[in-house]
Amino acid sequence: MLSIATKFILTALFLNSCWAIDVNPRYVPHYHVYPPSGWMNDPNGFCIFEDEYHLFYQYNPYSSQEPGVAHWGHVKSPDLINWEHLPTAMTPDQPYDINGVFSGSAIVENGTMYLLYTGNVNNPINKQVQALAASQDGISVVKYPGNPVIEGADFQPNIRDPKVWKHGDLFYMVLGNSFDDNTRGRVLLYSSPDLISWTLESVLDESDGSVGHVWECPDFFELDGKYVLLFSPQGMQAIGDKYKNFFQTGYVVGNFDYENEIVYTYNRILENLDHGHDFTLLKLFLDGSGRRVFVAWFSMWESVHPERNDGWSGQITIPRELELTEGLRLLQKPVKELDAARGPKLRSGKAKAGYTLGLEAAAADIRVTAPRLQDFELLLESDDSTLSIKYDYRRGTVTLDRGGDDGVRRTKWRPEGNLIWQVLVDSSSVELFCGEGEVTFSSRLFPNGALKIRLGDSSNADDLTVYKMLRTIAAPGDN
Ligand SMILES: *[C@@H]1O[C@H](CO)[C@@H](O)[C@H](O)[C@H]1NC(C)=O
């Protein structure tokens, strides 16, 4: 057990910063990206630059209680799993971004890392413009003197979150937007020969009135011959077990043609990408080997998580690889590099109903194989919290219940063969991957005291393998 004295450690003055916030390490993750102190929201600028992965994020270095005026925080990694905190990459210091260096993306071209982001201004009226910045060394970032590169006068006040990619000789960008007096969300498509001069090509897709009033953090990409449009709509109404969070993140799948008239047709209603409580606003990139890998903000607006009082707030999901099934559903798997975080095997083999395993630290990778025609429940229990994950084989549903108000999330799922689950547990989070990744749940939980794994009554596992997970990002004060 940690003594009270070591629980409250002062973080070292962080790199070039002149501030310091006390960080209580009780809920600080072992292997998920989190801010060294202060507030984190959505991930930005995910890319590979000079053989290293770079990830930026919306950052308030001054307080863990509120988003404040957004900066860009920065981490990098050789393998998507071991992360190093870097100095703040961008601060709100220009007339066009003075009320926030909002979200955006990265593209590496001619050995330079280009960052496209939204500059937010609140006075005299709310205005969002798109701006360009560049880094030659992957650390220091210089804003383009000719900013903004898109004024978007006809699309105010919500036009943001540029995602940029290259196709042929042209760069393309999708932007989230609202229209009809901010009652409906949509995605705009732009093109550019040089990242500086941008032309509006089309409205890629828009809400019919039932899919939220603003669409944020859009992404648009080819996957297995189809085109996927991902976005986070604000303000959707819950329908049964669907759309229960304050923010949704979902996708539609369709066809797209760059050569002829630009047309996007979608053939399904918005599918939730994840079914947990704390998952939204993702960033995706195409890595050198053709993988579509994304990370999402592993928290939720309106959720007042207790870590806010600990000097830090917000974390990022484990990077996940996307695949598309023939039925046009997305599958998500943790990237294979996650093995780099895997420590000793704590147990494996059959486990009977009621089996219990105490964990030394809340950092584990749990693999379950169980018969298909049987209910199955896995519990994570601490002195003051219980989280239950339950498969109901008659109904064909998976339910995650973390207790408290609005504790339940549920969705349909039936395994094709055996029930197979992977559960990634960290100090204040759980990520569940079902089967081949056809269903995932990402939820935060805040256990105090030792955590134990227990199998529910009549929940027999053919195999229960548990690995301890290692620390892959510095603990507060280790810098
Ligand atoms: C990259 O270099 C090529 C060749 O010099 C040039 O035509 C192109 O404009 C450059 N790209 C950017 C984004 O500056």
GROMACS .gro file of C-alpha atoms and ligand atoms in nm:
model
  493
    1MET     CA    1   0.000   0.000   0.000
    2LEU     CA    2   0.112   0.351  -0.075
    3SER     CA    3   0.147   0.579   0.222
    4ILE     CA    4  -0.061   0.896   0.227
    5ALA     CA    5   0.258   1.095   0.185
    6THR     CA    6   0.358   0.926  -0.142
    7LYS     CA    7   0.003   0.939  -0.274
    8PHE     CA    8   0.023   1.316  -0.296
    9ILE     CA    9   0.332   1.397  -0.495
   10LEU     CA   10   0.411   1.721  -0.662
   11THR     CA   11   0.479   1.679  -1.033
   12ALA     CA   12   0.817   1.812  -1.134
   13LEU     CA   13   0.805   2.136  -1.328
   14PHE     CA   14   0.715   1.989  -1.662
   15LEU     CA   15   0.965   2.059  -1.939
   16ASN     CA   16   0.940   2.422  -2.047
   17SER     CA   17   0.633   2.503  -1.843
   18CYS     CA   18   0.621   2.744  -1.555
   19TRP     CA   19   0.325   2.590  -1.376
   20ALA     CA   20   0.272   2.288  -1.160
   21ILE     CA   21  -0.040   2.111  -1.040
   22ASP     CA   22  -0.043   1.851  -0.764
   23VAL     CA   23  -0.125   1.515  -0.921
   24ASN     CA   24  -0.272   1.237  -0.711
   25PRO     CA   25  -0.169   0.913  -0.887
   26ARG     CA   26  -0.452   0.689  -0.761
   27TYR     CA   27  -0.639   0.676  -1.097
   28VAL     CA   28  -0.348   0.754  -1.331
   29PRO     CA   29  -0.331   0.493  -1.610
   30HIS     CA   30  -0.041   0.250  -1.654
   31TYR     CA   31  -0.066   0.209  -2.032
   32HIS     CA   32  -0.313   0.466  -2.165
   33VAL     CA   33  -0.212   0.814  -2.277
   34TYR     CA   34  -0.313   1.082  -2.025
   35PRO     CA   35  -0.198   1.442  -1.968
   36PRO     CA   36   0.096   1.495  -1.729
   37SER     CA   37  -0.134   1.737  -1.545
   38GLY     CA   38  -0.429   1.952  -1.645
   39TRP     CA   39  -0.717   1.869  -1.876
   40MET     CA   40  -0.726   1.651  -2.192
   41ASN     CA   41  -1.005   1.615  -2.443
   42ASP     CA   42  -1.003   1.482  -2.797
   43PRO     CA   43  -0.694   1.342  -2.972
   44ASN     CA   44  -0.552   1.542  -3.266
   45GLY     CA   45  -0.288   1.512  -3.538
   46PHE     CA   46  -0.227   1.135  -3.519
   47CYS     CA   47   0.056   1.053  -3.765
   48ILE     CA   48   0.391   0.885  -3.828
   49PHE     CA   49   0.685   1.121  -3.862
   50GLU     CA   50   1.044   0.998  -3.903
   51ASP     CA   51   0.951   0.646  -3.787
   52GLU     CA   52   0.777   0.761  -3.471
   53TYR     CA   53   0.407   0.790  -3.395
   54HIS     CA   54   0.294   1.136  -3.290
   55LEU     CA   55  -0.030   1.214  -3.115
   56PHE     CA   56  -0.156   1.555  -3.010
   57TYR     CA   57  -0.458   1.634  -2.794
   58GLN     CA   58  -0.681   1.916  -2.679
   59TYR     CA   59  -0.512   2.038  -2.364
   60ASN     CA   60  -0.561   2.284  -2.080
   61PRO     CA   61  -0.229   2.297  -1.890
   62TYR     CA   62  -0.371   2.527  -1.621
   63SER     CA   63  -0.658   2.323  -1.475
   64SER     CA   64  -0.789   1.967  -1.464
   65GLN     CA   65  -1.142   2.091  -1.386
   66GLU     CA   66  -1.235   2.239  -1.725
   67PRO     CA   67  -1.130   2.249  -2.091
   68GLY     CA   68  -1.028   2.616  -2.054
   69VAL     CA   69  -0.877   2.770  -2.369
   70ALA     CA   70  -0.756   2.478  -2.581
   71HIS     CA   71  -0.384   2.419  -2.643
   72TRP     CA   72  -0.236   2.119  -2.826
   73GLY     CA   73  -0.062   1.873  -2.592
   74HIS     CA   74   0.179   1.624  -2.749
   75VAL     CA   75   0.309   1.269  -2.700
   76LYS     CA   76   0.516   1.041  -2.921
   77SER     CA   77   0.589   0.669  -2.938
   78PRO     CA   78   0.809   0.422  -3.124
   79ASP     CA   79   0.536   0.153  -3.117
   80LEU     CA   80   0.191   0.304  -3.040
   81ILE     CA   81   0.214   0.170  -2.682
   82ASN     CA   82   0.519   0.322  -2.506
   83TRP     CA   83   0.451   0.698  -2.494
   84GLU     CA   84   0.664   0.998  -2.401
   85HIS     CA   85   0.521   1.337  -2.301
   86LEU     CA   86   0.654   1.629  -2.509
   87PRO     CA   87   0.627   2.007  -2.462
   88THR     CA   88   0.297   2.178  -2.546
   89ALA     CA   89   0.289   2.199  -2.928
   90MET     CA   90   0.055   2.496  -2.985
   91THR     CA   91  -0.087   2.770  -2.765
   92PRO     CA   92  -0.373   3.013  -2.844
   93ASP     CA   93  -0.159   3.316  -2.932
   94GLN     CA   94  -0.297   3.447  -3.264
   95PRO     CA   95  -0.597   3.673  -3.334
   96TYR     CA   96  -0.762   3.384  -3.524
   97ASP     CA   97  -0.714   3.119  -3.250
   98ILE     CA   98  -0.713   3.333  -2.936
   99ASN     CA   99  -1.007   3.144  -2.778
  100GLY     CA  100  -0.880   2.798  -2.862
  101VAL     CA  101  -0.644   2.598  -3.080
  102PHE     CA  102  -0.922   2.352  -3.156
  103SER     CA  103  -0.900   2.002  -3.302
  104GLY     CA  104  -0.737   1.898  -3.627
  105SER     CA  105  -0.520   1.648  -3.806
  106ALA     CA  106  -0.167   1.597  -3.940
  107ILE     CA  107  -0.025   1.508  -4.278
  108VAL     CA  108   0.342   1.443  -4.350
  109GLU     CA  109   0.459   1.573  -4.688
  110ASN     CA  110   0.813   1.634  -4.820
  111GLY     CA  111   0.961   1.552  -4.478
  112THR     CA  112   0.750   1.816  -4.302
  113MET     CA  113   0.470   1.752  -4.053
  114TYR     CA  114   0.177   1.976  -4.146
  115LEU     CA  115  -0.097   2.035  -3.890
  116LEU     CA  116  -0.441   2.160  -3.996
  117TYR     CA  117  -0.655   2.283  -3.709
  118THR     CA  118  -0.948   2.507  -3.617
  119GLY     CA  119  -0.887   2.853  -3.474
  120ASN     CA  120  -1.169   2.952  -3.239
  121VAL     CA  121  -1.267   3.314  -3.164
  122ASN     CA  122  -1.555   3.411  -2.933
  123ASN     CA  123  -1.559   3.791  -2.970
  124PRO     CA  124  -1.719   4.000  -3.105
  125ILE     CA  125  -1.901   3.697  -3.248
  126ASN     CA  126  -1.831   3.322  -3.246
  127LYS     CA  127  -1.616   3.235  -3.543
  128GLN     CA  128  -1.418   2.926  -3.643
  129VAL     CA  129  -1.153   2.931  -3.916
  130GLN     CA  130  -0.913   2.665  -4.043
  131ALA     CA  131  -0.541   2.722  -3.997
  132LEU     CA  132  -0.215   2.559  -4.106
  133ALA     CA  133   0.101   2.497  -3.902
  134ALA     CA  134   0.418   2.300  -3.970
  135SER     CA  135   0.696   2.123  -3.785
  136GLN     CA  136   1.036   2.033  -3.931
  137ASP     CA  137   1.161   1.840  -3.627
  138GLY     CA  138   0.836   1.692  -3.494
  139ILE     CA  139   0.862   1.900  -3.176
  140SER     CA  140   0.847   2.275  -3.242
  141VAL     CA  141   0.549   2.395  -3.444
  142VAL     CA  142   0.531   2.716  -3.649
  143LYS     CA  143   0.195   2.861  -3.755
  144TYR     CA  144   0.161   2.968  -4.119
  145PRO     CA  145   0.184   3.350  -4.144
  146GLY     CA  146  -0.094   3.357  -4.410
  147ASN     CA  147  -0.352   3.199  -4.177
  148PRO     CA  148  -0.642   3.136  -4.187
  149VAL     CA  149  -0.647   2.907  -4.492
  150ILE     CA  150  -1.028   2.869  -4.480
  151GLU     CA  151  -1.246   3.156  -4.355
  152GLY     CA  152  -1.573   2.966  -4.410
  153ALA     CA  153  -1.783   3.285  -4.385
  154ASP     CA  154  -2.097   3.108  -4.514
  155PHE     CA  155  -2.069   2.822  -4.264
  156GLN     CA  156  -2.033   2.991  -3.923
  157PRO     CA  157  -2.043   2.951  -3.628
  158ASN     CA  158  -1.971   2.573  -3.618
  159ILE     CA  159  -1.716   2.470  -3.880
  160ARG     CA  160  -1.431   2.272  -3.739
  161ASP     CA  161  -1.206   1.968  -3.692
  162PRO     CA  162  -1.026   1.941  -4.029
  163LYS     CA  163  -0.917   1.591  -4.129
  164VAL     CA  164  -0.675   1.603  -4.424
  165TRP     CA  165  -0.550   1.329  -4.658
  166LYS     CA  166  -0.391   1.307  -5.002
  167HIS     CA  167  -0.536   1.135  -5.307
  168GLY     CA  168  -0.348   1.157  -5.637
  169ASP     CA  169  -0.204   1.509  -5.665
  170LEU     CA  170  -0.463   1.674  -5.444
  171PHE     CA  171  -0.519   1.714  -5.073
  172TYR     CA  172  -0.869   1.664  -4.939
  173MET     CA  173  -1.027   1.782  -4.615
  174VAL     CA  174  -1.351   1.702  -4.435
  175LEU     CA  175  -1.493   1.954  -4.186
  176GLY     CA  176  -1.773   1.917  -3.932
  177ASN     CA  177  -2.049   2.177  -3.963
  178SER     CA  178  -2.404   2.268  -3.863
  179PHE     CA  179  -2.677   2.428  -4.074
  180ASP     CA  180  -3.048   2.520  -4.060
  181ASP     CA  181  -2.984   2.755  -3.765
  182ASN     CA  182  -2.764   2.493  -3.596
  183THR     CA  183  -3.042   2.235  -3.592
  184ARG     CA  184  -2.876   1.985  -3.829
  185GLY     CA  185  -2.522   1.852  -3.864
  186ARG     CA  186  -2.328   1.785  -4.183
  187VAL     CA  187  -1.982   1.720  -4.328
  188LEU     CA  188  -1.819   1.944  -4.590
  189LEU     CA  189  -1.553   1.824  -4.838
  190TYR     CA  190  -1.275   2.054  -4.961
  191SER     CA  191  -0.976   2.006  -5.192
  192SER     CA  192  -0.642   2.182  -5.233
  193PRO     CA  193  -0.328   2.150  -5.448
  194ASP     CA  194  -0.098   2.287  -5.175
  195LEU     CA  195  -0.266   2.278  -4.829
  196ILE     CA  196  -0.305   2.658  -4.852
  197SER     CA  197  -0.573   2.736  -5.109
  198TRP     CA  198  -0.888   2.530  -5.049
  199THR     CA  199  -1.201   2.485  -5.265
  200LEU     CA  200  -1.536   2.356  -5.139
  201GLU     CA  201  -1.623   2.041  -5.337
  202SER     CA  202  -1.946   1.917  -5.183
  203VAL     CA  203  -2.158   1.843  -4.882
  204LEU     CA  204  -2.053   1.486  -4.822
  205ASP     CA  205  -2.345   1.395  -4.600
  206GLU     CA  206  -2.598   1.571  -4.375
  207SER     CA  207  -2.851   1.499  -4.104
  208ASP     CA  208  -3.216   1.457  -4.200
  209GLY     CA  209  -3.295   1.611  -3.861
  210SER     CA  210  -3.259   1.292  -3.656
  211VAL     CA  211  -2.878   1.268  -3.643
  212GLY     CA  212  -2.774   1.557  -3.420
  213HIS     CA  213  -2.736   1.933  -3.455
  214VAL     CA  214  -2.356   1.949  -3.506
  215TRP     CA  215  -2.129   1.683  -3.653
  216GLU     CA  216  -1.780   1.694  -3.503
  217CYS     CA  217  -1.446   1.528  -3.578
  218PRO     CA  218  -1.543   1.373  -3.913
  219ASP     CA  219  -1.319   1.125  -4.090
  220PHE     CA  220  -1.366   0.980  -4.436
  221PHE     CA  221  -1.161   0.698  -4.583
  222GLU     CA  222  -1.154   0.394  -4.806
  223LEU     CA  223  -1.168   0.057  -4.634
  224ASP     CA  224  -1.187  -0.274  -4.819
  225GLY     CA  225  -1.337  -0.116  -5.131
  226LYS     CA  226  -1.604   0.094  -4.957
  227TYR     CA  227  -1.595   0.442  -4.809
  228VAL     CA  228  -1.657   0.498  -4.440
  229LEU     CA  229  -1.773   0.829  -4.293
  230LEU     CA  230  -1.715   0.854  -3.918
  231PHE     CA  231  -1.831   1.145  -3.706
  232SER     CA  232  -1.948   1.249  -3.359
  233PRO     CA  233  -2.295   1.407  -3.367
  234GLN     CA  234  -2.408   1.625  -3.074
  235GLY     CA  235  -2.764   1.616  -2.947
  236MET     CA  236  -2.903   1.278  -3.057
  237GLN     CA  237  -3.197   1.132  -2.868
  238ALA     CA  238  -3.156   0.784  -2.716
  239ILE     CA  239  -3.353   0.506  -2.889
  240GLY     CA  240  -3.375   0.199  -2.663
  241ASP     CA  241  -3.017   0.090  -2.585
  242LYS     CA  242  -2.876   0.308  -2.865
  243TYR     CA  243  -2.732   0.662  -2.848
  244LYS     CA  244  -2.738   0.677  -2.468
  245ASN     CA  245  -2.430   0.897  -2.421
  246PHE     CA  246  -2.429   1.276  -2.434
  247PHE     CA  247  -2.206   1.244  -2.745
  248GLN     CA  248  -2.227   0.966  -3.001
  249THR     CA  249  -1.957   0.846  -3.235
  250GLY     CA  250  -2.082   0.646  -3.528
  251TYR     CA  251  -2.038   0.566  -3.893
  252VAL     CA  252  -2.210   0.514  -4.222
  253VAL     CA  253  -2.070   0.318  -4.518
  254GLY     CA  254  -2.113   0.400  -4.886
  255ASN     CA  255  -1.951   0.456  -5.222
  256PHE     CA  256  -1.748   0.746  -5.349
  257ASP     CA  257  -1.593   0.850  -5.680
  258TYR     CA  258  -1.310   1.104  -5.694
  259GLU     CA  259  -1.298   1.117  -6.075
  260ASN     CA  260  -1.653   1.206  -6.169
  261GLU     CA  261  -1.915   1.405  -5.988
  262ILE     CA  262  -1.847   1.365  -5.619
  263VAL     CA  263  -2.131   1.161  -5.478
  264TYR     CA  264  -2.165   0.996  -5.142
  265THR     CA  265  -2.451   0.759  -5.079
  266TYR     CA  266  -2.497   0.580  -4.754
  267ASN     CA  267  -2.692   0.271  -4.697
  268ARG     CA  268  -2.747   0.243  -4.326
  269ILE     CA  269  -2.844   0.440  -4.021
  270LEU     CA  270  -2.574   0.561  -3.787
  271GLU     CA  271  -2.410   0.269  -3.611
  272ASN     CA  272  -2.251   0.336  -3.272
  273LEU     CA  273  -1.882   0.262  -3.299
  274ASP     CA  274  -1.852   0.173  -2.931
  275HIS     CA  275  -2.117   0.088  -2.673
  276GLY     CA  276  -1.951   0.205  -2.348
  277HIS     CA  277  -2.001   0.526  -2.149
  278ASP     CA  278  -1.678   0.709  -2.231
  279PHE     CA  279  -1.582   0.704  -2.595
  280THR     CA  280  -1.600   0.990  -2.847
  281LEU     CA  281  -1.420   1.226  -3.087
  282LEU     CA  282  -1.169   0.993  -3.247
  283LYS     CA  283  -0.866   1.043  -3.471
  284LEU     CA  284  -0.761   0.792  -3.732
  285PHE     CA  285  -0.466   0.746  -3.963
  286LEU     CA  286  -0.338   0.515  -4.232
  287ASP     CA  287  -0.008   0.369  -4.122
  288GLY     CA  288   0.280   0.262  -4.346
  289SER     CA  289   0.153  -0.095  -4.373
  290GLY     CA  290  -0.197   0.008  -4.483
  291ARG     CA  291  -0.368  -0.027  -4.146
  292ARG     CA  292  -0.644   0.215  -4.044
  293VAL     CA  293  -0.562   0.283  -3.680
  294PHE     CA  294  -0.757   0.515  -3.453
  295VAL     CA  295  -0.770   0.644  -3.099
  296ALA     CA  296  -1.062   0.816  -2.925
  297TRP     CA  297  -1.110   1.038  -2.623
  298PHE     CA  298  -1.175   0.793  -2.339
  299SER     CA  299  -1.408   1.023  -2.144
  300MET     CA  300  -1.733   1.204  -2.206
  301TRP     CA  301  -1.860   1.563  -2.188
  302GLU     CA  302  -2.099   1.605  -1.893
  303SER     CA  303  -1.937   1.315  -1.701
  304VAL     CA  304  -1.771   1.462  -1.392
  305HIS     CA  305  -1.508   1.195  -1.334
  306PRO     CA  306  -1.333   1.208  -0.992
  307GLU     CA  307  -0.985   1.236  -1.148
  308ARG     CA  308  -1.066   1.604  -1.211
  309ASN     CA  309  -0.991   1.662  -0.843
  310ASP     CA  310  -0.658   1.476  -0.878
  311GLY     CA  311  -0.479   1.733  -1.096
  312TRP     CA  312  -0.526   1.555  -1.429
  313SER     CA  313  -0.827   1.465  -1.643
  314GLY     CA  314  -0.894   1.260  -1.955
  315GLN     CA  315  -0.725   0.967  -2.126
  316ILE     CA  316  -0.704   0.813  -2.473
  317THR     CA  317  -0.815   0.462  -2.579
  318ILE     CA  318  -0.569   0.192  -2.680
  319PRO     CA  319  -0.500   0.235  -3.056
  320ARG     CA  320  -0.739   0.010  -3.250
  321GLU     CA  321  -0.721  -0.125  -3.602
  322LEU     CA  322  -1.036  -0.111  -3.817
  323GLU     CA  323  -1.164  -0.370  -4.065
  324LEU     CA  324  -1.489  -0.379  -4.261
  325THR     CA  325  -1.700  -0.696  -4.283
  326GLU     CA  326  -1.895  -0.805  -4.591
  327GLY     CA  327  -2.206  -0.695  -4.405
  328LEU     CA  328  -2.053  -0.342  -4.392
  329ARG     CA  329  -1.990  -0.342  -4.018
  330LEU     CA  330  -1.667  -0.215  -3.865
  331LEU     CA  331  -1.452  -0.449  -3.658
  332GLN     CA  332  -1.206  -0.307  -3.402
  333LYS     CA  333  -0.906  -0.480  -3.251
  334PRO     CA  334  -0.632  -0.347  -3.025
  335VAL     CA  335  -0.320  -0.302  -3.240
  336LYS     CA  336  -0.089  -0.605  -3.218
  337GLU     CA  337   0.179  -0.380  -3.066
  338LEU     CA  338  -0.020  -0.397  -2.742
  339ASP     CA  339   0.185  -0.710  -2.666
  340ALA     CA  340   0.468  -0.466  -2.580
  341ALA     CA  341   0.271  -0.375  -2.267
  342ARG     CA  342   0.208  -0.734  -2.165
  343GLY     CA  343   0.378  -0.847  -1.844
  344PRO     CA  344   0.382  -1.187  -1.672
  345LYS     CA  345   0.095  -1.432  -1.714
  346LEU     CA  346  -0.094  -1.443  -1.384
  347ARG     CA  347  -0.303  -1.750  -1.468
  348SER     CA  348  -0.449  -1.952  -1.755
  349GLY     CA  349  -0.667  -2.260  -1.811
  350LYS     CA  350  -1.021  -2.356  -1.711
  351ALA     CA  351  -1.199  -2.157  -1.441
  352LYS     CA  352  -1.518  -2.257  -1.263
  353ALA     CA  353  -1.813  -2.034  -1.173
  354GLY     CA  354  -1.723  -1.816  -0.875
  355TYR     CA  355  -1.348  -1.831  -0.944
  356THR     CA  356  -1.170  -1.526  -0.800
  357LEU     CA  357  -0.831  -1.371  -0.877
  358GLY     CA  358  -0.694  -1.073  -0.684
  359LEU     CA  359  -0.484  -0.826  -0.885
  360GLU     CA  360  -0.177  -0.660  -0.737
  361ALA     CA  361  -0.238  -0.353  -0.952
  362ALA     CA  362  -0.536  -0.246  -1.163
  363ALA     CA  363  -0.356  -0.316  -1.490
  364ALA     CA  364  -0.448  -0.640  -1.667
  365ASP     CA  365  -0.530  -0.799  -2.003
  366ILE     CA  366  -0.802  -1.061  -1.943
  367ARG     CA  367  -0.883  -1.322  -2.212
  368VAL     CA  368  -1.199  -1.529  -2.178
  369THR     CA  369  -1.315  -1.830  -2.381
  370ALA     CA  370  -1.650  -1.977  -2.276
  371PRO     CA  371  -1.926  -2.192  -2.425
  372ARG     CA  372  -2.168  -2.013  -2.655
  373LEU     CA  373  -2.489  -2.159  -2.514
  374GLN     CA  374  -2.448  -2.035  -2.158
  375ASP     CA  375  -2.493  -1.702  -1.981
  376PHE     CA  376  -2.160  -1.564  -1.873
  377GLU     CA  377  -2.065  -1.290  -1.629
  378LEU     CA  378  -1.726  -1.140  -1.546
  379LEU     CA  379  -1.702  -0.904  -1.250
  380LEU     CA  380  -1.437  -0.651  -1.148
  381GLU     CA  381  -1.473  -0.579  -0.779
  382SER     CA  382  -1.301  -0.342  -0.537
  383ASP     CA  383  -1.378  -0.215  -0.187
  384ASP     CA  384  -1.622   0.041  -0.321
  385SER     CA  385  -1.711  -0.053  -0.679
  386THR     CA  386  -1.840  -0.338  -0.893
  387LEU     CA  387  -1.838  -0.354  -1.269
  388SER     CA  388  -2.020  -0.641  -1.434
  389ILE     CA  389  -1.994  -0.761  -1.795
  390LYS     CA  390  -2.269  -1.007  -1.881
  391TYR     CA  391  -2.358  -1.214  -2.186
  392ASP     CA  392  -2.722  -1.322  -2.210
  393TYR     CA  393  -2.731  -1.607  -2.458
  394ARG     CA  394  -3.112  -1.625  -2.490
  395ARG     CA  395  -3.147  -1.257  -2.572
  396GLY     CA  396  -2.814  -1.233  -2.753
  397THR     CA  397  -2.697  -0.924  -2.565
  398VAL     CA  398  -2.388  -0.798  -2.383
  399THR     CA  399  -2.442  -0.567  -2.086
  400LEU     CA  400  -2.184  -0.360  -1.905
  401ASP     CA  401  -2.303  -0.229  -1.568
  402ARG     CA  402  -2.071  -0.007  -1.366
  403GLY     CA  403  -2.335   0.080  -1.104
  404GLY     CA  404  -2.448   0.426  -0.999
  405ASP     CA  405  -2.667   0.658  -1.205
  406ASP     CA  406  -2.697   0.558  -1.570
  407GLY     CA  407  -2.459   0.268  -1.507
  408VAL     CA  408  -2.590   0.029  -1.775
  409ARG     CA  409  -2.491   0.005  -2.142
  410ARG     CA  410  -2.617  -0.283  -2.356
  411THR     CA  411  -2.610  -0.399  -2.715
  412LYS     CA  412  -2.694  -0.700  -2.926
  413TRP     CA  413  -2.414  -0.952  -2.978
  414ARG     CA  414  -2.399  -1.323  -3.049
  415PRO     CA  415  -2.066  -1.500  -3.088
  416GLU     CA  416  -2.029  -1.710  -3.403
  417GLY     CA  417  -1.838  -1.982  -3.218
  418ASN     CA  418  -1.729  -1.969  -2.856
  419LEU     CA  419  -1.776  -1.659  -2.648
  420ILE     CA  420  -1.443  -1.477  -2.674
  421TRP     CA  421  -1.370  -1.159  -2.481
  422GLN     CA  422  -1.063  -0.947  -2.428
  423VAL     CA  423  -1.090  -0.705  -2.137
  424LEU     CA  424  -0.824  -0.437  -2.091
  425VAL     CA  425  -0.825  -0.307  -1.736
  426ASP     CA  426  -0.629   0.001  -1.630
  427SER     CA  427  -0.635   0.214  -1.312
  428SER     CA  428  -0.957   0.392  -1.409
  429SER     CA  429  -1.086   0.225  -1.726
  430VAL     CA  430  -1.213  -0.092  -1.891
  431GLU     CA  431  -1.215  -0.171  -2.264
  432LEU     CA  432  -1.406  -0.481  -2.374
  433PHE     CA  433  -1.358  -0.640  -2.718
  434CYS     CA  434  -1.611  -0.909  -2.811
  435GLY     CA  435  -1.529  -1.182  -3.062
  436GLU     CA  436  -1.339  -1.044  -3.361
  437GLY     CA  437  -1.409  -0.689  -3.241
  438GLU     CA  438  -1.764  -0.669  -3.373
  439VAL     CA  439  -1.872  -0.508  -3.045
  440THR     CA  440  -1.665  -0.296  -2.803
  441PHE     CA  441  -1.740  -0.115  -2.478
  442SER     CA  442  -1.517   0.160  -2.335
  443SER     CA  443  -1.609   0.281  -1.987
  444ARG     CA  444  -1.427   0.450  -1.705
  445LEU     CA  445  -1.448   0.320  -1.349
  446PHE     CA  446  -1.282   0.442  -1.032
  447PRO     CA  447  -1.201   0.153  -0.796
  448ASN     CA  448  -1.044   0.215  -0.458
  449GLY     CA  449  -0.839  -0.055  -0.288
  450ALA     CA  450  -0.734  -0.384  -0.447
  451LEU     CA  451  -0.921  -0.498  -0.759
  452LYS     CA  452  -1.028  -0.859  -0.807
  453ILE     CA  453  -1.166  -1.054  -1.100
  454ARG     CA  454  -1.456  -1.291  -1.031
  455LEU     CA  455  -1.663  -1.521  -1.253
  456GLY     CA  456  -2.037  -1.502  -1.190
  457ASP     CA  457  -2.260  -1.787  -1.074
  458SER     CA  458  -2.287  -2.061  -1.339
  459SER     CA  459  -2.024  -1.881  -1.550
  460ASN     CA  460  -1.772  -2.153  -1.639
  461ALA     CA  461  -1.480  -2.054  -1.860
  462ASP     CA  462  -1.303  -2.301  -2.091
  463ASP     CA  463  -1.008  -2.067  -2.055
  464LEU     CA  464  -0.937  -1.762  -1.845
  465THR     CA  465  -0.594  -1.614  -1.912
  466VAL     CA  466  -0.483  -1.303  -1.728
  467TYR     CA  467  -0.169  -1.100  -1.796
  468LYS     CA  468  -0.038  -0.821  -1.580
  469MET     CA  469   0.011  -0.505  -1.788
  470LEU     CA  470   0.327  -0.296  -1.764
  471ARG     CA  471   0.369   0.077  -1.728
  472THR     CA  472   0.421   0.229  -2.077
  473ILE     CA  473   0.384   0.599  -1.997
  474ALA     CA  474   0.560   0.787  -1.718
  475ALA     CA  475   0.381   0.812  -1.383
  476PRO     CA  476   0.336   1.165  -1.242
  477GLY     CA  477   0.667   1.287  -1.108
  478ASP     CA  478   0.875   1.036  -1.308
  479ASN     CA  479   0.970   1.294  -1.572
  480LIG     C1  480   0.642   1.893  -5.199
  480LIG     O1  481   0.746   1.903  -5.296
  480LIG     C2  482   0.700   1.909  -5.430
  480LIG     C3  483   0.823   1.904  -5.521
  480LIG     O2  484   0.915   2.004  -5.485
  480LIG     C4  485   0.619   2.038  -5.449
  480LIG     O3  486   0.570   2.045  -5.582
  480LIG     C5  487   0.503   2.038  -5.350
  480LIG     O4  488   0.430   2.159  -5.358
  480LIG     C6  489   0.551   2.017  -5.208
  480LIG     N1  490   0.435   2.000  -5.118
  480LIG     C7  491   0.402   2.089  -5.024
  480LIG     C8  492   0.280   2.058  -4.944
  480LIG     O5  493   0.463   2.192  -5.002
   0.00000   0.00000   0.00000
